[in-house]
Amino acid sequence: QASQAQTEIAKESFDSQRRVLFEEVVRIYFGVALAQESLAIRQQEVKGLEHHLNNATKLEEHGQIAKVERLSVAAALDRAVVAQERAERELGIAQLTLGKLLMQSAELRPQDALFINETIPSEDEFSGRTLGNSPVLRELKARDSEAGALLKVQKGRFHPEVFVFADYEVYKDDTIAFELIPDWQVGIGLKFTLVDNIGRSKSIEAAHKTKQAVAELSQGAERALDLAARVAHRQAEQAISEYHGLNSSVELANENLRLREIAFNQGLSTSVDLVDAQLFLSVVHAEQSVAAYKFVASLGRLLALTGEMDSFTDYQRLGNRRIVGSGVTQ
């Protein structure tokens, strides 16, 4: 019984490690996707500011704006280039981390974009699935079975040892003494230890404490798993809310940039307003990217907790996929 329990413990430990690795792969793999999208947003920002600077230079040459207006756009462009270089380095670090995890030396570029689902199953449903399919709880149950088997072993030391024996004389000397010995004999033996120095009572007490400790660990693990599932679910729901809540900001940022550019070219707006509009668009795009990443990471944790890792691609297929760098979904 103890041996079977140890086999079950090893099996559940393997399943636990598999789930941990899945969650880690999702987090790091889509972390690279986030870094790629962040770089694309920065590149788009630089491209937009280069366009604005080109227009500002022409307007200055025609005396329509002051030199300070052009310099303001140029300074913003320089800062954007620095931010783009930082995004490139961060992408390199993310790729290096992914390569280390997958034991690959080549530069890795995920083909999967970040995505967002409109809805996910309820919090109670994920919590129930987690508790009903947890390798941690199954491992603790196996450890309880192992402790029970060991307790039986310790109690067995108080039981008497009963044994049977038999004897058969194959050869006898031709003597009177050997003639008196029967050809065969059988018997039953009993051995009982009254006093020993191995502390049988203490061994039983230790086995009882082991079972009690496993029971307490099981209760604590149930509470921790339930909490982990509920927290991950709420984080996923919050990410969905944040993502969709930024849709209006993206629309506003695009329209604001369009109007500011027209006004600047007509001498009705300052370069500061134009640069702020361009940067605001980059900010809301970046915030949506982060919200999508938070959702994917939380979803990966939820599916790892429930053991439903194979369904990740279903969520991915049904979700809204972000078009890298554009800040929109399809």
Tab-separated table of C-alpha atoms in Angstrom:
chain	number	residue	atom	x	y	z
A	1	GLN	CA	0.000	0.000	0.000
A	2	ALA	CA	2.826	2.383	0.851
A	3	SER	CA	4.589	1.519	-2.400
A	4	GLN	CA	1.442	2.216	-4.427
A	5	ALA	CA	1.040	5.537	-2.627
A	6	GLN	CA	4.635	6.489	-3.470
A	7	THR	CA	3.967	5.714	-7.134
A	8	GLU	CA	0.900	7.962	-7.058
A	9	ILE	CA	2.911	10.714	-5.345
A	10	ALA	CA	5.524	10.613	-8.111
A	11	LYS	CA	2.807	10.726	-10.777
A	12	GLU	CA	1.070	13.754	-9.260
A	13	SER	CA	4.377	15.528	-8.675
A	14	PHE	CA	5.134	15.139	-12.379
A	15	ASP	CA	1.713	16.583	-13.269
A	16	SER	CA	2.334	19.543	-10.955
A	17	GLN	CA	5.663	20.289	-12.621
A	18	ARG	CA	4.058	20.022	-16.058
A	19	ARG	CA	1.457	22.622	-15.085
A	20	VAL	CA	4.062	24.970	-13.645
A	21	LEU	CA	6.089	24.716	-16.839
A	22	PHE	CA	3.013	25.405	-19.001
A	23	GLU	CA	2.235	28.569	-17.058
A	24	GLU	CA	5.855	29.687	-17.344
A	25	VAL	CA	5.954	29.073	-21.102
A	26	VAL	CA	2.743	31.079	-21.636
A	27	ARG	CA	4.030	33.958	-19.523
A	28	ILE	CA	7.435	34.146	-21.204
A	29	TYR	CA	6.307	33.331	-24.765
A	30	PHE	CA	3.627	36.011	-24.785
A	31	GLY	CA	6.002	38.312	-22.927
A	32	VAL	CA	8.047	38.279	-26.129
A	33	ALA	CA	4.859	38.993	-28.097
A	34	LEU	CA	4.221	41.977	-25.810
A	35	ALA	CA	7.786	43.213	-26.325
A	36	GLN	CA	7.364	42.887	-30.093
A	37	GLU	CA	4.153	44.886	-29.971
A	38	SER	CA	5.714	47.527	-27.718
A	39	LEU	CA	8.542	47.953	-30.209
A	40	ALA	CA	6.077	48.242	-33.090
A	41	ILE	CA	4.194	50.978	-31.194
A	42	ARG	CA	7.446	52.875	-30.597
A	43	GLN	CA	8.401	52.532	-34.247
A	44	GLN	CA	5.015	53.896	-35.236
A	45	GLU	CA	5.526	56.797	-32.839
A	46	VAL	CA	8.926	57.619	-34.343
A	47	LYS	CA	7.503	57.417	-37.853
A	48	GLY	CA	4.676	59.794	-36.915
A	49	LEU	CA	7.025	62.314	-35.301
A	50	GLU	CA	9.359	62.173	-38.290
A	51	HIS	CA	6.371	63.078	-40.452
A	52	HIS	CA	5.450	65.933	-38.106
A	53	LEU	CA	9.038	67.202	-38.070
A	54	ASN	CA	9.166	67.196	-41.856
A	55	ASN	CA	5.981	69.284	-41.979
A	56	ALA	CA	7.247	71.605	-39.239
A	57	THR	CA	10.514	72.185	-41.142
A	58	LYS	CA	8.601	73.200	-44.282
A	59	LEU	CA	6.301	75.487	-42.304
A	60	GLU	CA	9.300	77.146	-40.647
A	61	GLU	CA	10.950	77.705	-44.014
A	62	HIS	CA	7.821	79.490	-45.208
A	63	GLY	CA	7.696	81.560	-42.043
A	64	GLN	CA	4.410	80.067	-40.883
A	65	ILE	CA	5.710	78.856	-37.495
A	66	ALA	CA	8.508	79.914	-35.155
A	67	LYS	CA	11.759	77.994	-34.839
A	68	VAL	CA	10.829	76.904	-31.321
A	69	GLU	CA	7.855	74.987	-32.699
A	70	ARG	CA	10.116	72.916	-34.953
A	71	LEU	CA	12.619	72.373	-32.152
A	72	SER	CA	9.844	71.105	-29.911
A	73	VAL	CA	8.920	68.420	-32.451
A	74	ALA	CA	12.599	67.549	-32.997
A	75	ALA	CA	13.156	67.097	-29.255
A	76	ALA	CA	10.095	64.859	-29.037
A	77	LEU	CA	11.440	62.789	-31.941
A	78	ASP	CA	14.808	62.344	-30.206
A	79	ARG	CA	13.077	61.122	-27.066
A	80	ALA	CA	10.967	58.726	-29.128
A	81	VAL	CA	14.101	57.300	-30.785
A	82	VAL	CA	15.600	56.651	-27.339
A	83	ALA	CA	12.370	54.940	-26.270
A	84	GLN	CA	12.461	52.822	-29.425
A	85	GLU	CA	16.017	51.730	-28.708
A	86	ARG	CA	14.968	50.803	-25.171
A	87	ALA	CA	12.084	48.740	-26.574
A	88	GLU	CA	14.535	46.948	-28.897
A	89	ARG	CA	16.759	46.020	-25.956
A	90	GLU	CA	13.776	44.840	-23.924
A	91	LEU	CA	12.692	42.664	-26.846
A	92	GLY	CA	16.181	41.177	-27.009
A	93	ILE	CA	16.090	40.353	-23.301
A	94	ALA	CA	12.649	38.741	-23.652
A	95	GLN	CA	13.842	36.662	-26.616
A	96	LEU	CA	16.926	35.596	-24.677
A	97	THR	CA	14.743	34.478	-21.762
A	98	LEU	CA	12.483	32.478	-24.068
A	99	GLY	CA	15.484	30.904	-25.801
A	100	LYS	CA	16.935	29.903	-22.440
A	101	LEU	CA	13.652	28.282	-21.442
A	102	LEU	CA	13.358	26.353	-24.721
A	103	MET	CA	17.123	25.664	-24.906
A	104	GLN	CA	17.431	27.481	-28.237
A	105	SER	CA	20.291	29.763	-29.208
A	106	ALA	CA	18.580	31.309	-32.240
A	107	GLU	CA	16.610	34.555	-31.987
A	108	LEU	CA	12.994	33.517	-31.386
A	109	ARG	CA	10.055	35.521	-32.754
A	110	PRO	CA	6.639	34.183	-31.683
A	111	GLN	CA	4.094	33.960	-34.478
A	112	ASP	CA	1.173	34.193	-32.032
A	113	ALA	CA	-0.121	37.675	-31.254
A	114	LEU	CA	-1.672	38.738	-27.972
A	115	PHE	CA	-5.417	38.143	-27.798
A	116	ILE	CA	-8.406	38.874	-25.618
A	117	ASN	CA	-11.625	36.937	-25.015
A	118	GLU	CA	-14.940	38.693	-24.551
A	119	THR	CA	-15.939	36.391	-21.683
A	120	ILE	CA	-14.605	33.396	-19.762
A	121	PRO	CA	-16.343	30.802	-17.528
A	122	SER	CA	-17.424	31.942	-14.078
A	123	GLU	CA	-15.180	32.239	-11.049
A	124	ASP	CA	-16.999	29.452	-9.196
A	125	GLU	CA	-16.649	27.166	-12.212
A	126	PHE	CA	-12.889	27.660	-12.399
A	127	SER	CA	-12.588	27.222	-8.630
A	128	GLY	CA	-14.530	23.949	-8.757
A	129	ARG	CA	-12.431	22.635	-11.617
A	130	THR	CA	-9.261	23.559	-9.750
A	131	LEU	CA	-10.214	21.702	-6.578
A	132	GLY	CA	-11.610	18.746	-8.512
A	133	ASN	CA	-8.506	18.231	-10.633
A	134	SER	CA	-5.571	19.266	-8.485
A	135	PRO	CA	-2.414	17.119	-8.494
A	136	VAL	CA	-1.449	18.781	-5.214
A	137	LEU	CA	-4.584	17.510	-3.474
A	138	ARG	CA	-4.230	14.088	-5.079
A	139	GLU	CA	-0.605	13.922	-3.967
A	140	LEU	CA	-1.584	14.807	-0.399
A	141	LYS	CA	-4.276	12.127	-0.507
A	142	ALA	CA	-1.623	9.635	-1.596
A	143	ARG	CA	0.640	10.810	1.210
A	144	ASP	CA	-2.209	10.227	3.650
A	145	SER	CA	-2.542	6.702	2.268
A	146	GLU	CA	1.193	6.201	2.651
A	147	ALA	CA	1.074	7.482	6.224
A	148	GLY	CA	-1.808	5.098	6.944
A	149	ALA	CA	0.185	2.170	5.605
A	150	LEU	CA	3.197	3.117	7.717
A	151	LEU	CA	0.948	3.440	10.744
A	152	LYS	CA	-0.178	-0.154	10.187
A	153	VAL	CA	3.472	-1.184	10.017
A	154	GLN	CA	4.196	0.482	13.354
A	155	LYS	CA	1.130	-1.062	14.985
A	156	GLY	CA	2.189	-4.433	13.589
A	157	ARG	CA	5.248	-4.336	15.821
A	158	PHE	CA	2.932	-4.925	18.795
A	159	HIS	CA	1.484	-8.065	17.221
A	160	PRO	CA	2.978	-11.484	17.910
A	161	GLU	CA	4.908	-13.245	15.182
A	162	VAL	CA	3.302	-16.597	14.386
A	163	PHE	CA	5.130	-19.188	12.354
A	164	VAL	CA	4.889	-22.891	11.426
A	165	PHE	CA	7.710	-25.330	10.949
A	166	ALA	CA	8.191	-28.890	9.748
A	167	ASP	CA	11.012	-31.393	9.813
A	168	TYR	CA	11.603	-34.655	8.019
A	169	GLU	CA	14.485	-37.073	8.593
A	170	VAL	CA	15.894	-38.135	5.235
A	171	TYR	CA	18.636	-40.359	6.700
A	172	LYS	CA	19.025	-42.164	10.052
A	173	ASP	CA	21.965	-43.967	11.565
A	174	ASP	CA	21.390	-47.543	12.549
A	175	THR	CA	21.421	-46.711	16.234
A	176	ILE	CA	18.848	-46.982	18.979
A	177	ALA	CA	18.893	-43.195	19.511
A	178	PHE	CA	17.973	-42.474	15.903
A	179	GLU	CA	15.296	-45.166	15.966
A	180	LEU	CA	13.521	-43.233	18.741
A	181	ILE	CA	13.394	-39.979	16.660
A	182	PRO	CA	10.187	-39.687	14.557
A	183	ASP	CA	10.513	-39.500	10.772
A	184	TRP	CA	8.732	-36.189	10.662
A	185	GLN	CA	7.372	-33.511	12.934
A	186	VAL	CA	5.433	-30.254	12.557
A	187	GLY	CA	4.739	-27.402	14.924
A	188	ILE	CA	3.521	-23.847	15.474
A	189	GLY	CA	5.681	-21.150	16.974
A	190	LEU	CA	4.727	-17.866	18.633
A	191	LYS	CA	7.035	-14.934	19.311
A	192	PHE	CA	5.955	-11.887	21.271
A	193	THR	CA	8.170	-8.972	22.314
A	194	LEU	CA	7.435	-7.725	25.814
A	195	VAL	CA	10.181	-5.113	26.130
A	196	ASP	CA	12.363	-3.546	23.451
A	197	ASN	CA	14.526	-0.474	22.929
A	198	ILE	CA	13.155	0.733	19.579
A	199	GLY	CA	10.309	2.868	20.977
A	200	ARG	CA	7.317	1.257	19.313
A	201	SER	CA	4.864	3.598	21.048
A	202	LYS	CA	6.789	6.645	19.893
A	203	SER	CA	6.842	5.304	16.340
A	204	ILE	CA	3.053	4.988	16.366
A	205	GLU	CA	2.701	8.461	17.822
A	206	ALA	CA	4.947	9.825	15.066
A	207	ALA	CA	2.877	8.061	12.405
A	208	HIS	CA	-0.326	9.548	13.869
A	209	LYS	CA	1.237	13.020	13.777
A	210	THR	CA	2.223	12.482	10.160
A	211	LYS	CA	-1.362	11.689	9.212
A	212	GLN	CA	-2.573	14.717	11.148
A	213	ALA	CA	-0.018	16.954	9.436
A	214	VAL	CA	-1.084	15.682	5.998
A	215	ALA	CA	-4.732	16.395	6.834
A	216	GLU	CA	-3.858	19.941	7.882
A	217	LEU	CA	-1.794	20.431	4.736
A	218	SER	CA	-4.723	19.243	2.620
A	219	GLN	CA	-7.043	21.777	4.207
A	220	GLY	CA	-4.518	24.556	3.726
A	221	ALA	CA	-3.876	23.507	0.126
A	222	GLU	CA	-7.604	23.583	-0.675
A	223	ARG	CA	-7.890	27.118	0.657
A	224	ALA	CA	-4.764	28.229	-1.216
A	225	LEU	CA	-5.883	26.672	-4.505
A	226	ASP	CA	-9.360	28.159	-4.224
A	227	LEU	CA	-7.839	31.574	-3.559
A	228	ALA	CA	-5.364	31.233	-6.441
A	229	ALA	CA	-8.139	30.342	-8.894
A	230	ARG	CA	-10.367	33.195	-7.763
A	231	VAL	CA	-7.553	35.758	-7.855
A	232	ALA	CA	-6.429	34.653	-11.341
A	233	HIS	CA	-10.039	34.784	-12.570
A	234	ARG	CA	-10.572	38.297	-11.239
A	235	GLN	CA	-7.283	39.428	-12.767
A	236	ALA	CA	-8.413	38.048	-16.128
A	237	GLU	CA	-11.792	39.777	-15.807
A	238	GLN	CA	-10.069	43.028	-14.852
A	239	ALA	CA	-7.800	42.776	-17.894
A	240	ILE	CA	-10.833	42.274	-20.165
A	241	SER	CA	-12.497	45.322	-18.613
A	242	GLU	CA	-9.363	47.455	-18.961
A	243	TYR	CA	-8.844	46.403	-22.564
A	244	HIS	CA	-12.360	47.207	-23.730
A	245	GLY	CA	-12.468	50.325	-21.576
A	246	LEU	CA	-9.568	51.720	-23.621
A	247	ASN	CA	-11.364	51.326	-26.965
A	248	SER	CA	-12.942	54.756	-26.653
A	249	SER	CA	-9.555	56.234	-25.712
A	250	VAL	CA	-7.991	54.735	-28.853
A	251	GLU	CA	-10.744	56.243	-30.980
A	252	LEU	CA	-10.341	59.595	-29.244
A	253	ALA	CA	-6.547	59.533	-29.620
A	254	ASN	CA	-6.739	58.828	-33.355
A	255	GLU	CA	-9.266	61.606	-33.959
A	256	ASN	CA	-7.394	64.045	-31.727
A	257	LEU	CA	-4.139	63.396	-33.586
A	258	ARG	CA	-5.844	63.895	-36.947
A	259	LEU	CA	-7.352	67.241	-35.903
A	260	ARG	CA	-4.168	68.473	-34.208
A	261	GLU	CA	-2.135	67.727	-37.321
A	262	ILE	CA	-4.573	69.666	-39.507
A	263	ALA	CA	-4.623	72.590	-37.070
A	264	PHE	CA	-0.810	72.623	-36.795
A	265	ASN	CA	-0.362	72.676	-40.563
A	266	GLN	CA	-2.745	75.632	-40.718
A	267	GLY	CA	-0.952	77.483	-37.945
A	268	LEU	CA	-3.907	77.124	-35.555
A	269	SER	CA	-2.237	74.766	-33.046
A	270	THR	CA	1.164	74.519	-31.385
A	271	SER	CA	3.731	71.763	-31.785
A	272	VAL	CA	3.238	70.875	-28.122
A	273	ASP	CA	-0.393	70.014	-28.805
A	274	LEU	CA	0.613	67.934	-31.814
A	275	VAL	CA	3.324	66.030	-29.942
A	276	ASP	CA	0.997	65.413	-26.982
A	277	ALA	CA	-1.595	63.970	-29.354
A	278	GLN	CA	0.968	61.625	-30.920
A	279	LEU	CA	2.260	60.482	-27.546
A	280	PHE	CA	-1.255	59.991	-26.174
A	281	LEU	CA	-2.011	57.621	-29.053
A	282	SER	CA	1.124	55.602	-28.243
A	283	VAL	CA	0.216	55.478	-24.569
A	284	VAL	CA	-3.299	54.092	-25.082
A	285	HIS	CA	-1.995	51.529	-27.592
A	286	ALA	CA	0.633	50.421	-25.061
A	287	GLU	CA	-1.931	50.227	-22.252
A	288	GLN	CA	-4.139	47.978	-24.370
A	289	SER	CA	-1.166	45.748	-25.131
A	290	VAL	CA	-0.391	45.393	-21.432
A	291	ALA	CA	-4.052	44.623	-20.664
A	292	ALA	CA	-4.056	41.896	-23.342
A	293	TYR	CA	-0.856	40.417	-21.886
A	294	LYS	CA	-2.311	40.425	-18.369
A	295	PHE	CA	-5.332	38.552	-19.687
A	296	VAL	CA	-3.257	35.900	-21.468
A	297	ALA	CA	-1.006	35.405	-18.424
A	298	SER	CA	-4.024	35.091	-16.095
A	299	LEU	CA	-5.720	32.678	-18.505
A	300	GLY	CA	-2.554	30.550	-18.596
A	301	ARG	CA	-2.565	30.394	-14.799
A	302	LEU	CA	-6.247	29.455	-14.670
A	303	LEU	CA	-5.798	26.638	-17.187
A	304	ALA	CA	-2.709	25.402	-15.339
A	305	LEU	CA	-4.676	25.315	-12.074
A	306	THR	CA	-7.533	23.359	-13.657
A	307	GLY	CA	-5.264	21.107	-15.734
A	308	GLU	CA	-7.023	22.205	-18.945
A	309	MET	CA	-3.886	23.359	-20.759
A	310	ASP	CA	-5.000	21.773	-24.029
A	311	SER	CA	-7.948	24.183	-24.215
A	312	PHE	CA	-5.645	27.220	-24.401
A	313	THR	CA	-5.663	27.082	-28.211
A	314	ASP	CA	-9.482	27.108	-28.165
A	315	TYR	CA	-9.504	30.346	-26.183
A	316	GLN	CA	-6.869	31.683	-28.551
A	317	ARG	CA	-8.887	30.734	-31.632
A	318	LEU	CA	-12.119	32.266	-30.300
A	319	GLY	CA	-10.460	35.402	-28.929
A	320	ASN	CA	-9.892	38.752	-30.600
A	321	ARG	CA	-6.335	38.773	-31.945
A	322	ARG	CA	-4.397	42.004	-31.746
A	323	ILE	CA	-2.762	43.279	-34.912
A	324	VAL	CA	0.773	44.028	-33.756
A	325	GLY	CA	1.509	47.717	-33.498
A	326	SER	CA	-1.879	48.941	-34.648
A	327	GLY	CA	-3.665	48.740	-31.332
A	328	VAL	CA	-6.771	47.180	-32.905
A	329	THR	CA	-8.209	43.679	-32.858
A	330	GLN	CA	-9.749	41.321	-35.357
